[in-house]
Amino acid sequence: MRKWKILVSSLFVTALVDQAAKSWVLEHLIPYESVQPIPALAPLFQLTRSSNTGAAFGILPMAGDVFLILALSIVGGMLWHFRSVAPDASLVPLAIGLVIGGALGNIIDRLNYGHVIDFIHYQIPNLISNVSNLADHAIVSGVLLIIAESVWRDRRESDSQITATGAAQDGSGVHG
């Protein structure tokens, strides 16, 4: 039950914070307007109101409906998979909540506006310029946490097997 509480809490907080930030952007910035909340970081970081009908980085802009269906399928698949997550998995409930909450934030945008509201603008002059949103960052953070948890779990299991093998070889293991 604890893992479900963490999942539900993290997905709702993620979606709510994402939607609140996007609401602020819609109320305070006109399309393509930029503001520098931390002037010393401009132009590396600024807020720029943008819309995205496609996938991350604006790829496939005409496939918005496909991404809506894909996002809904991923949310369903993750919820289905979540049932099999070990009760003691420490980061996975939070991580999956971040991914689902981020996906829901972007789904809400697609349903309400026909596109995703982007506003977090990172830019390295003459190299890269990317505008994203909190939902995107939550999805990426969640995926990275899932990968980290998987690596840590594999290492713990490997270390446990090595310890058990060593104990069995020196006769200090517990025998039935």
mmCIF file of C-alpha atoms in Angstrom, residues 67-144:
data_model
loop_
_atom_site.group_PDB
_atom_site.id
_atom_site.type_symbol
_atom_site.label_atom_id
_atom_site.label_comp_id
_atom_site.label_asym_id
_atom_site.label_seq_id
_atom_site.Cartn_x
_atom_site.Cartn_y
_atom_site.Cartn_z
ATOM 1 C CA PHE A 67 1.725 11.347 -29.245
ATOM 2 C CA LEU A 68 -1.482 11.804 -27.263
ATOM 3 C CA ILE A 69 -2.432 8.158 -27.867
ATOM 4 C CA LEU A 70 1.130 7.030 -27.202
ATOM 5 C CA ALA A 71 1.267 8.964 -23.909
ATOM 6 C CA LEU A 72 -2.049 7.476 -22.769
ATOM 7 C CA SER A 73 -0.782 3.993 -23.663
ATOM 8 C CA ILE A 74 2.452 4.543 -21.755
ATOM 9 C CA VAL A 75 0.555 5.729 -18.679
ATOM 10 C CA GLY A 76 -1.648 2.624 -18.840
ATOM 11 C CA GLY A 77 1.333 0.345 -19.367
ATOM 12 C CA MET A 78 3.273 1.866 -16.487
ATOM 13 C CA LEU A 79 0.309 1.498 -14.140
ATOM 14 C CA TRP A 80 -0.094 -2.122 -15.238
ATOM 15 C CA HIS A 81 3.623 -2.789 -14.708
ATOM 16 C CA PHE A 82 3.628 -0.971 -11.356
ATOM 17 C CA ARG A 83 1.602 -3.777 -9.788
ATOM 18 C CA SER A 84 4.686 -6.016 -10.064
ATOM 19 C CA VAL A 85 7.122 -3.521 -8.523
ATOM 20 C CA ALA A 86 8.610 -4.883 -5.313
ATOM 21 C CA PRO A 87 7.142 -3.348 -2.157
ATOM 22 C CA ASP A 88 10.658 -2.466 -0.952
ATOM 23 C CA ALA A 89 11.692 -0.650 -4.154
ATOM 24 C CA SER A 90 12.679 2.705 -2.755
ATOM 25 C CA LEU A 91 12.850 4.991 -5.783
ATOM 26 C CA VAL A 92 10.613 3.249 -8.307
ATOM 27 C CA PRO A 93 7.231 4.486 -6.958
ATOM 28 C CA LEU A 94 8.480 8.076 -6.932
ATOM 29 C CA ALA A 95 10.124 7.675 -10.345
ATOM 30 C CA ILE A 96 7.076 6.152 -12.006
ATOM 31 C CA GLY A 97 4.951 8.869 -10.398
ATOM 32 C CA LEU A 98 7.196 11.501 -11.973
ATOM 33 C CA VAL A 99 6.931 9.862 -15.401
ATOM 34 C CA ILE A 100 3.151 9.415 -15.226
ATOM 35 C CA GLY A 101 2.591 12.873 -13.704
ATOM 36 C CA GLY A 102 4.705 14.450 -16.441
ATOM 37 C CA ALA A 103 2.900 12.502 -19.138
ATOM 38 C CA LEU A 104 -0.459 13.553 -17.666
ATOM 39 C CA GLY A 105 0.655 17.201 -17.586
ATOM 40 C CA ASN A 106 1.407 17.079 -21.306
ATOM 41 C CA ILE A 107 -1.761 15.056 -22.041
ATOM 42 C CA ILE A 108 -3.832 17.751 -20.313
ATOM 43 C CA ASP A 109 -2.180 20.373 -22.535
ATOM 44 C CA ARG A 110 -2.861 18.413 -25.729
ATOM 45 C CA LEU A 111 -6.508 17.929 -24.755
ATOM 46 C CA ASN A 112 -7.034 21.567 -23.687
ATOM 47 C CA TYR A 113 -4.939 23.438 -26.265
ATOM 48 C CA GLY A 114 -4.052 20.991 -29.036
ATOM 49 C CA HIS A 115 -0.361 21.403 -28.173
ATOM 50 C CA VAL A 116 2.012 21.278 -25.216
ATOM 51 C CA ILE A 117 2.935 24.517 -23.441
ATOM 52 C CA ASP A 118 6.732 24.874 -23.200
ATOM 53 C CA PHE A 119 8.572 27.638 -21.352
ATOM 54 C CA ILE A 120 11.882 26.511 -19.820
ATOM 55 C CA HIS A 121 14.418 27.800 -22.312
ATOM 56 C CA TYR A 122 18.019 26.590 -22.137
ATOM 57 C CA GLN A 123 20.409 27.983 -24.675
ATOM 58 C CA ILE A 124 24.077 27.674 -25.447
ATOM 59 C CA PRO A 125 24.680 30.237 -28.200
ATOM 60 C CA ASN A 126 25.729 28.716 -31.521
ATOM 61 C CA LEU A 127 25.240 25.205 -30.127
ATOM 62 C CA ILE A 128 21.753 24.433 -28.802
ATOM 63 C CA SER A 129 18.481 26.069 -27.900
ATOM 64 C CA ASN A 130 15.733 24.023 -26.270
ATOM 65 C CA VAL A 131 12.386 25.012 -24.810
ATOM 66 C CA SER A 132 10.687 22.443 -22.583
ATOM 67 C CA ASN A 133 8.435 22.312 -19.525
ATOM 68 C CA LEU A 134 8.297 20.860 -16.009
ATOM 69 C CA ALA A 135 6.438 17.770 -17.255
ATOM 70 C CA ASP A 136 9.305 16.982 -19.637
ATOM 71 C CA HIS A 137 11.833 17.405 -16.828
ATOM 72 C CA ALA A 138 9.770 15.152 -14.547
ATOM 73 C CA ILE A 139 9.646 12.437 -17.220
ATOM 74 C CA VAL A 140 13.404 12.555 -17.790
ATOM 75 C CA SER A 141 14.111 12.630 -14.029
ATOM 76 C CA GLY A 142 11.769 9.685 -13.472
ATOM 77 C CA VAL A 143 13.413 7.614 -16.197
ATOM 78 C CA LEU A 144 16.873 8.396 -14.775
#
